[in-house]
Amino acid sequence: MFTIKTIKIGKKKVEPSVYEGVSRQKRFETLVKAYSGDLYRFAYWLCSNHSIADDLVQETFLRAWKALDKLEDEKKAKSWLITILRRENARRFERKSFDLVDIEDVVVEDKINLTPEQSMEKQQFHQAILNLDIDYREPLILQTIGGFKTSEIAQMLNLNLNTVNTRLFRARDQLRHKLCKDLSRTSEVN
Amino acid sequence: MDDLEFRKRAIIDPDNQDPDFLSKTRQNHNNHRFVKQQQSFQQKLVQTLTISPPENLSDRVILAQQLSQHQSQQKQKRHRKWRNWLGGSIAASIIMFFSLSLILPETLDSATLAQDVINHVHEDTHALNVDMDVPKTNIDTMLASYGGKLNGPIGQVSFLGHCIIGGHTGIHMVLKTPQGLVTVLLLPTQTIDSPASLNDIQLSGILYPSQKGSIAIISEQAEVIKATRRQIDQNLNWII
């Protein structure tokens, strides 16, 4: 008999996602289906490269599979996976340096039909986020994509709550200023 | 919460659901508008950050995990196979070692074996009390079981039997000679490097290396030992 729980993905509630008493394989597959998307987004904004983000997600889940028995509380699955991914990302710098794609060359994919202005604005926003210092970018991603509270981010990044708040404030402030500048420059050109 | 704190909190987390924050938001139009601006910015941020993961990412992750698991199982199988093989080999080696130790002659210290021989003769006094004329066929059969053969007569055998000396089996014979009883111990699995004298208050004798293993000749009469040795050496052959 399965007990169905509800888990939180980002700020959305998705169910059913976790089944108690199911096999280890089934448990793993549930985690993959629930979190691979968010994990990929987190990885991409962390490393600025789609291919590396893909590898990071694969490695993260392989490690998660091996250590699945250590995950006792399914509610903590997402933060647990993100912790593994952050470690994997740190490990890749220990192993070797990757040939990163220059962030200026990154093409923003648009699946929704946007007007040229909206598309340009999104492109500028994209670049602005990637240009943020990693110290500011990481808590911002965790908050926006991960849906974590500032206290949870502080715990995950092993930082003081005030530091996290400061970084989030500065991240958003920098983005806003950058966008205002870019938009005014675009207006001048037009 | 003052205005500065309110604005700071609105920037940090526009979706803040804290009652104080919500109350301050509703306090006046400016606050409400400021939060709306931040939420609009937040919406754009989320839209930009929400990139699409590659298609079939989940399937590829699960596939990679299953492949990894399969490889790991194969590795374990190989490891188990190797371990079994190794265990089997070790067991076989041990068995072979013990088998060989029973079959192959063991090189021993002469003095140790000499003492074992003396102890055995003292303990097995029954052999000296038996007065039989053991048929030659019996002697041949027993010798043959150790790979030995008589080419000529060795005299009257009054006792013939197996014996265990120092954990190894051998042949215990008593020869009835005109000079008295002589004990002959044929120890084909116990090899010694050099001969040793067997002397105590009652007995005297010799322990010497043979063509196969060793031979001990013991008697209360010292003079009969040499003659018996000569007769044994001349008529006993071993098939190695």
Coordinates of C-alpha atoms in Angstrom, one line a residue:
Chain A
M1 CA 0.0 0.0 0.0
F2 CA 1.5 3.3 -1.0
T3 CA 1.3 6.5 1.0
I4 CA 1.2 9.5 -1.3
K5 CA 2.9 12.6 -0.1
T6 CA 3.1 16.1 -1.6
I7 CA 6.4 17.8 -2.3
K8 CA 7.3 21.3 -3.4
I9 CA 9.0 22.0 -6.6
G10 CA 10.0 25.6 -6.9
K11 CA 6.9 27.3 -5.6
K12 CA 4.6 24.8 -7.2
K13 CA 3.1 21.8 -5.4
V14 CA 3.4 18.6 -7.4
E15 CA 1.8 15.3 -6.5
P16 CA 2.1 12.4 -6.4
S17 CA 5.9 12.4 -6.2
V18 CA 7.1 10.3 -3.3
Y19 CA 5.8 6.8 -2.5
E20 CA 6.7 5.1 0.7
G21 CA 7.5 1.5 0.5
V22 CA 8.3 1.4 -3.2
S23 CA 11.5 0.0 -4.5
R24 CA 14.8 1.8 -4.5
Q25 CA 14.6 2.1 -8.3
K26 CA 11.1 3.5 -8.3
R27 CA 12.1 6.0 -5.6
F28 CA 15.1 7.1 -7.7
E29 CA 13.0 7.5 -10.8
T30 CA 10.5 9.6 -8.9
L31 CA 13.3 11.9 -7.8
V32 CA 14.7 12.2 -11.3
K33 CA 11.3 13.1 -12.8
A34 CA 10.5 15.6 -10.1
Y35 CA 13.8 17.4 -9.8
S36 CA 15.9 16.9 -13.0
G37 CA 14.5 20.1 -14.6
D38 CA 15.1 22.3 -11.7
L39 CA 18.5 20.7 -11.1
Y40 CA 19.4 21.4 -14.8
R41 CA 18.4 25.0 -14.5
F42 CA 20.4 25.4 -11.3
A43 CA 23.4 23.8 -12.9
Y44 CA 23.1 25.9 -16.1
W45 CA 23.0 29.2 -14.2
L46 CA 25.9 28.0 -12.0
C47 CA 28.2 27.0 -14.8
S48 CA 26.9 29.0 -17.8
N49 CA 27.1 26.1 -20.1
H50 CA 24.4 23.7 -21.3
S51 CA 26.7 20.8 -21.9
I52 CA 28.4 21.0 -18.5
A53 CA 25.0 21.5 -16.9
D54 CA 23.8 18.3 -18.5
D55 CA 26.9 16.4 -17.2
L56 CA 26.5 17.9 -13.8
V57 CA 22.9 16.6 -13.6
Q58 CA 23.9 13.2 -14.7
E59 CA 26.8 13.0 -12.2
T60 CA 24.6 14.4 -9.4
F61 CA 21.9 11.7 -9.9
L62 CA 24.5 8.9 -10.2
R63 CA 25.9 10.0 -6.9
A64 CA 22.4 10.3 -5.5
W65 CA 21.6 6.8 -6.6
K66 CA 24.6 5.4 -4.7
A67 CA 23.8 7.4 -1.6
L68 CA 20.0 7.1 -1.8
D69 CA 19.7 5.2 1.4
K70 CA 21.1 8.2 3.2
L71 CA 18.1 10.4 2.2
E72 CA 15.8 9.8 5.1
D73 CA 13.4 12.7 4.7
E74 CA 12.0 13.1 1.2
K75 CA 11.1 16.7 1.9
K76 CA 14.8 17.5 2.0
A77 CA 15.4 15.7 -1.4
K78 CA 15.7 18.9 -3.4
S79 CA 18.2 20.6 -1.1
W80 CA 20.1 17.3 -0.8
L81 CA 20.4 17.0 -4.6
I82 CA 21.4 20.6 -4.9
T83 CA 24.1 20.1 -2.3
I84 CA 25.4 17.1 -4.3
L85 CA 25.3 19.2 -7.5
R86 CA 27.3 22.0 -5.9
R87 CA 29.9 19.6 -4.8
E88 CA 30.1 18.0 -8.2
N89 CA 30.5 21.5 -9.7
A90 CA 33.3 22.3 -7.2
R91 CA 34.9 18.9 -8.1
R92 CA 35.0 19.7 -11.8
F93 CA 37.4 22.5 -11.0
E94 CA 39.6 20.2 -9.1
R95 CA 39.7 17.7 -11.9
K96 CA 40.4 19.9 -14.9
S97 CA 39.4 23.2 -16.5
F98 CA 36.7 23.0 -19.0
D99 CA 36.5 24.9 -22.2
L100 CA 33.6 27.2 -21.3
V101 CA 31.6 28.8 -23.9
D102 CA 31.9 32.5 -23.7
I103 CA 28.8 33.8 -22.1
E104 CA 28.5 36.5 -24.8
D105 CA 28.0 33.8 -27.4
V106 CA 25.2 32.1 -25.5
V107 CA 22.0 32.2 -27.6
V108 CA 18.8 32.4 -25.6
E109 CA 16.3 29.9 -26.7
D110 CA 12.8 31.2 -27.0
K111 CA 10.0 28.7 -27.1
I112 CA 7.4 31.3 -26.5
N113 CA 6.8 33.7 -29.3
L114 CA 8.2 37.0 -28.2
T115 CA 8.2 40.4 -29.8
P116 CA 11.7 41.5 -31.0
E117 CA 11.8 44.0 -28.0
Q118 CA 10.8 41.3 -25.5
S119 CA 13.3 38.9 -27.0
M120 CA 16.1 41.5 -26.8
E121 CA 15.1 42.4 -23.2
K122 CA 15.2 38.7 -22.3
Q123 CA 18.5 38.3 -24.0
Q124 CA 19.9 41.3 -22.0
F125 CA 18.4 39.9 -18.8
H126 CA 20.0 36.6 -19.5
Q127 CA 23.4 38.1 -20.0
A128 CA 23.0 40.3 -17.0
I129 CA 22.3 37.3 -14.8
L130 CA 25.3 35.4 -16.2
N131 CA 27.5 38.5 -15.6
L132 CA 26.6 38.5 -11.9
D133 CA 29.3 37.4 -9.6
I134 CA 28.8 33.8 -8.6
D135 CA 28.4 34.8 -4.9
Y136 CA 25.4 36.9 -5.9
R137 CA 24.1 34.6 -8.6
E138 CA 24.0 31.4 -6.6
P139 CA 21.6 32.6 -3.8
L140 CA 19.5 34.3 -6.4
I141 CA 19.1 31.0 -8.4
L142 CA 18.4 29.1 -5.2
Q143 CA 15.7 31.5 -4.3
T144 CA 14.1 31.9 -7.7
I145 CA 14.5 28.5 -9.3
G146 CA 14.8 26.4 -6.1
G147 CA 12.0 28.2 -4.2
F148 CA 14.1 28.1 -1.0
K149 CA 13.6 30.6 1.8
T150 CA 16.5 32.9 2.7
S151 CA 17.1 30.9 5.9
E152 CA 17.3 27.7 3.9
I153 CA 19.7 29.3 1.4
A154 CA 21.8 30.4 4.3
Q155 CA 22.0 26.9 5.6
M156 CA 22.8 25.4 2.2
L157 CA 25.5 27.9 1.4
N158 CA 26.8 27.8 5.0
L159 CA 26.3 31.6 5.2
N160 CA 24.9 34.0 7.7
L161 CA 21.3 35.0 7.0
N162 CA 22.3 38.7 6.8
T163 CA 24.9 37.8 4.3
V164 CA 22.4 36.0 2.2
N165 CA 19.9 38.9 2.4
T166 CA 22.7 41.3 1.4
R167 CA 23.7 39.2 -1.6
L168 CA 20.2 38.8 -2.8
F169 CA 19.6 42.6 -2.4
R170 CA 22.8 43.4 -4.4
A171 CA 22.1 40.8 -7.0
R172 CA 18.7 42.2 -7.8
D173 CA 19.9 45.8 -7.5
Q174 CA 22.7 45.1 -10.0
L175 CA 20.4 43.4 -12.4
R176 CA 18.0 46.3 -12.3
H177 CA 20.7 48.9 -12.9
K178 CA 22.2 46.8 -15.7
L179 CA 18.8 46.4 -17.4
C180 CA 17.9 50.1 -17.0
K181 CA 21.2 51.0 -18.7
D182 CA 20.8 48.4 -21.5
L183 CA 17.2 49.4 -22.1
S184 CA 18.0 53.1 -22.2
R185 CA 20.9 52.4 -24.6
T186 CA 18.6 50.3 -26.8
S187 CA 16.1 53.2 -26.8
E188 CA 18.8 55.6 -27.8
V189 CA 19.8 53.4 -30.8
N190 CA 16.1 53.1 -31.9
Chain B
M1 CA 9.1 48.1 10.2
D2 CA 10.3 51.4 8.8
D3 CA 10.1 52.3 5.1
L4 CA 13.7 51.6 4.4
E5 CA 13.4 48.1 5.9
F6 CA 10.2 47.5 4.0
R7 CA 11.8 48.5 0.7
K8 CA 14.8 46.3 1.4
R9 CA 12.6 43.4 2.2
A10 CA 10.5 44.0 -0.9
I11 CA 13.6 43.9 -3.1
I12 CA 15.1 40.8 -1.4
D13 CA 11.9 38.8 -1.6
P14 CA 8.9 40.4 -3.4
D15 CA 6.8 37.3 -2.7
N16 CA 7.3 37.7 1.0
Q17 CA 4.2 36.4 2.9
D18 CA 5.2 37.7 6.3
P19 CA 2.2 39.3 8.0
D20 CA 4.2 42.5 8.9
F21 CA 5.3 42.8 5.4
L22 CA 1.9 42.3 3.9
S23 CA 0.4 44.8 6.3
K24 CA 3.0 47.4 5.4
T25 CA 2.3 46.7 1.7
R26 CA -1.4 47.5 2.2
Q27 CA -0.6 50.6 4.3
N28 CA -0.4 53.0 1.4
H29 CA -0.5 53.2 -2.4
N30 CA 3.2 53.9 -2.8
N31 CA 4.2 50.8 -0.8
H32 CA 1.7 48.7 -2.8
R33 CA 3.1 50.1 -6.1
F34 CA 6.7 49.5 -5.0
V35 CA 5.9 45.8 -4.2
K36 CA 4.1 45.4 -7.5
Q37 CA 7.2 46.7 -9.4
Q38 CA 9.4 44.2 -7.5
Q39 CA 7.0 41.4 -8.3
S40 CA 7.0 42.4 -12.0
F41 CA 10.7 42.3 -11.9
Q42 CA 10.6 39.0 -10.1
Q43 CA 8.3 37.6 -12.8
K44 CA 10.8 38.7 -15.6
L45 CA 13.6 37.2 -13.6
V46 CA 11.8 33.8 -13.2
Q47 CA 10.9 33.8 -16.9
T48 CA 14.5 34.3 -17.8
L49 CA 15.9 31.9 -15.4
T50 CA 13.3 29.2 -16.3
I51 CA 15.2 27.7 -19.2
S52 CA 14.0 24.5 -20.7
P53 CA 16.1 21.4 -19.8
P54 CA 17.1 19.2 -22.7
E55 CA 14.5 16.8 -24.0
N56 CA 14.6 13.3 -22.5
L57 CA 16.9 14.5 -19.7
S58 CA 15.1 12.4 -17.1
D59 CA 15.2 9.3 -19.4
R60 CA 18.9 9.8 -20.0
V61 CA 19.6 10.1 -16.3
I62 CA 17.7 6.9 -15.5
L63 CA 19.4 5.1 -18.4
A64 CA 22.8 6.2 -17.2
Q65 CA 21.9 5.1 -13.7
Q66 CA 20.8 1.7 -15.0
L67 CA 23.9 1.3 -17.1
S68 CA 26.0 2.2 -14.1
Q69 CA 24.1 -0.3 -11.9
H70 CA 24.6 -3.0 -14.5
Q71 CA 28.3 -2.3 -14.8
S72 CA 28.6 -2.3 -11.0
Q73 CA 26.7 -5.7 -10.8
Q74 CA 29.0 -7.1 -13.6
K75 CA 32.0 -5.9 -11.6
Q76 CA 30.7 -7.5 -8.5
K77 CA 30.0 -10.7 -10.4
R78 CA 33.5 -10.7 -11.7
H79 CA 34.9 -9.9 -8.3
R80 CA 32.8 -12.7 -6.8
K81 CA 34.0 -15.1 -9.5
W82 CA 37.6 -14.2 -8.9
R83 CA 37.1 -14.5 -5.2
N84 CA 35.6 -18.0 -5.6
W85 CA 38.3 -18.9 -8.0
L86 CA 40.9 -17.6 -5.5
G87 CA 39.2 -19.4 -2.6
G88 CA 39.1 -22.6 -4.7
S89 CA 42.7 -22.2 -5.6
I90 CA 43.7 -21.7 -2.0
A91 CA 41.7 -24.6 -0.9
A92 CA 43.2 -26.8 -3.6
S93 CA 46.6 -25.6 -2.7
I94 CA 46.0 -26.5 1.0
I95 CA 44.7 -29.9 0.0
M96 CA 47.6 -30.5 -2.3
F97 CA 50.0 -29.4 0.4
F98 CA 48.6 -31.9 2.9
S99 CA 48.4 -34.6 0.3
L100 CA 51.9 -34.1 -0.7
S101 CA 53.0 -33.9 2.9
L102 CA 51.5 -37.4 3.3
I103 CA 52.9 -38.8 0.1
L104 CA 56.3 -37.0 -0.2
P105 CA 59.0 -37.8 2.4
E106 CA 59.5 -35.2 4.9
T107 CA 63.0 -34.0 5.7
L108 CA 63.3 -34.0 9.5
D109 CA 65.9 -33.4 12.1
S110 CA 67.6 -36.8 12.8
A111 CA 67.7 -36.3 16.5
T112 CA 64.0 -35.6 16.7
L113 CA 63.1 -38.6 14.7
A114 CA 65.5 -40.7 16.7
Q115 CA 63.8 -39.8 19.9
D116 CA 60.4 -40.6 18.3
V117 CA 61.7 -44.0 17.3
I118 CA 63.0 -44.8 20.8
N119 CA 59.7 -43.7 22.3
H120 CA 57.8 -45.9 19.9
V121 CA 59.9 -48.9 20.6
H122 CA 59.4 -48.5 24.4
E123 CA 55.7 -48.0 23.9
D124 CA 55.1 -50.9 21.5
T125 CA 56.6 -53.7 23.5
H126 CA 53.8 -55.9 22.3
A127 CA 55.8 -56.4 19.0
L128 CA 58.7 -58.0 20.8
N129 CA 56.4 -60.4 22.5
V130 CA 54.8 -61.8 19.4
D131 CA 56.5 -64.9 18.1
M132 CA 55.3 -65.6 14.6
D133 CA 56.8 -66.6 11.4
V134 CA 55.3 -64.0 9.1
P135 CA 54.9 -65.3 5.6
K136 CA 57.0 -63.7 2.9
T137 CA 53.8 -62.8 0.9
N138 CA 52.6 -60.7 3.8
I139 CA 55.9 -58.9 4.0
D140 CA 55.8 -58.3 0.2
T141 CA 52.2 -57.0 0.3
M142 CA 52.9 -54.6 3.1
L143 CA 56.2 -53.4 1.5
A144 CA 54.5 -53.0 -1.8
S145 CA 51.9 -50.6 -0.3
Y146 CA 54.8 -48.3 0.4
G147 CA 56.6 -48.9 -2.8
G148 CA 59.1 -51.4 -1.4
K149 CA 60.3 -54.8 -2.6
L150 CA 62.5 -57.5 -1.2
N151 CA 65.0 -59.0 -3.5
G152 CA 66.3 -61.6 -1.1
P153 CA 65.8 -63.0 2.4
I154 CA 66.1 -60.8 5.5
G155 CA 65.6 -63.5 8.0
Q156 CA 62.7 -64.7 10.1
V157 CA 60.2 -62.0 10.7
S158 CA 58.4 -62.5 14.0
F159 CA 56.2 -59.5 13.9
L160 CA 54.9 -57.3 11.0
G161 CA 52.6 -54.4 11.3
H162 CA 52.0 -50.7 10.5
C163 CA 53.2 -48.1 12.9
I164 CA 52.8 -44.4 13.4
I165 CA 55.9 -42.5 14.3
G166 CA 56.0 -38.7 14.4
G167 CA 52.6 -38.6 12.8
H168 CA 53.7 -40.7 9.8
T169 CA 53.0 -44.3 9.0
G170 CA 55.7 -46.8 8.5
I171 CA 56.4 -50.6 8.8
H172 CA 57.3 -52.1 12.0
M173 CA 59.1 -55.5 11.8
V174 CA 60.8 -57.6 14.3
L175 CA 63.5 -60.0 13.1
K176 CA 64.3 -63.0 15.1
T177 CA 68.1 -63.5 14.8
P178 CA 70.4 -65.9 16.6
Q179 CA 71.8 -62.9 18.6
G180 CA 68.3 -61.8 19.7
L181 CA 65.3 -59.8 18.5
V182 CA 66.0 -56.9 16.2
T183 CA 63.4 -54.2 15.6
V184 CA 63.4 -52.7 12.1
L185 CA 61.3 -49.6 11.4
L186 CA 60.9 -48.7 7.7
L187 CA 59.9 -45.0 7.5
P188 CA 59.5 -44.3 3.8
T189 CA 57.9 -40.9 4.3
Q190 CA 60.4 -39.5 6.8
T191 CA 63.6 -38.4 5.2
I192 CA 66.6 -37.3 7.3
D193 CA 69.8 -35.7 6.2
S194 CA 72.2 -37.6 8.3
P195 CA 72.3 -40.8 10.4
A196 CA 71.7 -40.8 14.1
S197 CA 72.6 -43.1 16.9
L198 CA 69.8 -44.5 19.0
N199 CA 71.0 -45.0 22.5
D200 CA 69.3 -45.2 25.9
I201 CA 69.8 -47.5 28.9
Q202 CA 68.0 -50.5 27.4
L203 CA 68.4 -50.0 23.7
S204 CA 70.9 -49.2 21.0
G205 CA 70.4 -48.7 17.4
I206 CA 70.9 -46.6 14.3
L207 CA 68.6 -44.4 12.3
Y208 CA 69.9 -43.7 8.8
P209 CA 68.7 -42.3 5.5
S210 CA 67.4 -44.8 3.1
Q211 CA 66.8 -44.8 -0.7
K212 CA 63.3 -43.8 0.3
G213 CA 62.8 -42.1 3.7
S214 CA 64.7 -43.6 6.5
I215 CA 65.3 -46.9 8.4
A216 CA 65.8 -47.5 12.1
I217 CA 67.3 -50.7 13.4
I218 CA 67.2 -51.2 17.2
S219 CA 68.3 -54.0 19.4
E220 CA 69.4 -54.7 22.9
Q221 CA 72.5 -56.4 21.3
A222 CA 74.6 -53.8 19.6
E223 CA 76.5 -56.3 17.5
V224 CA 73.5 -57.5 15.6
I225 CA 72.6 -54.0 14.3
K226 CA 75.4 -53.8 11.6
A227 CA 74.6 -57.2 10.2
T228 CA 70.9 -56.5 10.0
R229 CA 71.6 -53.2 8.3
R230 CA 73.7 -54.9 5.7
Q231 CA 71.1 -57.5 5.0
I232 CA 68.3 -54.9 4.8
D233 CA 70.3 -52.7 2.5
Q234 CA 71.2 -55.5 0.2
N235 CA 67.7 -57.0 -0.1
L236 CA 65.3 -54.1 0.1
N237 CA 64.6 -51.9 -2.8
W238 CA 62.3 -49.0 -3.1
I239 CA 60.4 -47.9 -6.2
I240 CA 60.6 -44.1 -6.0

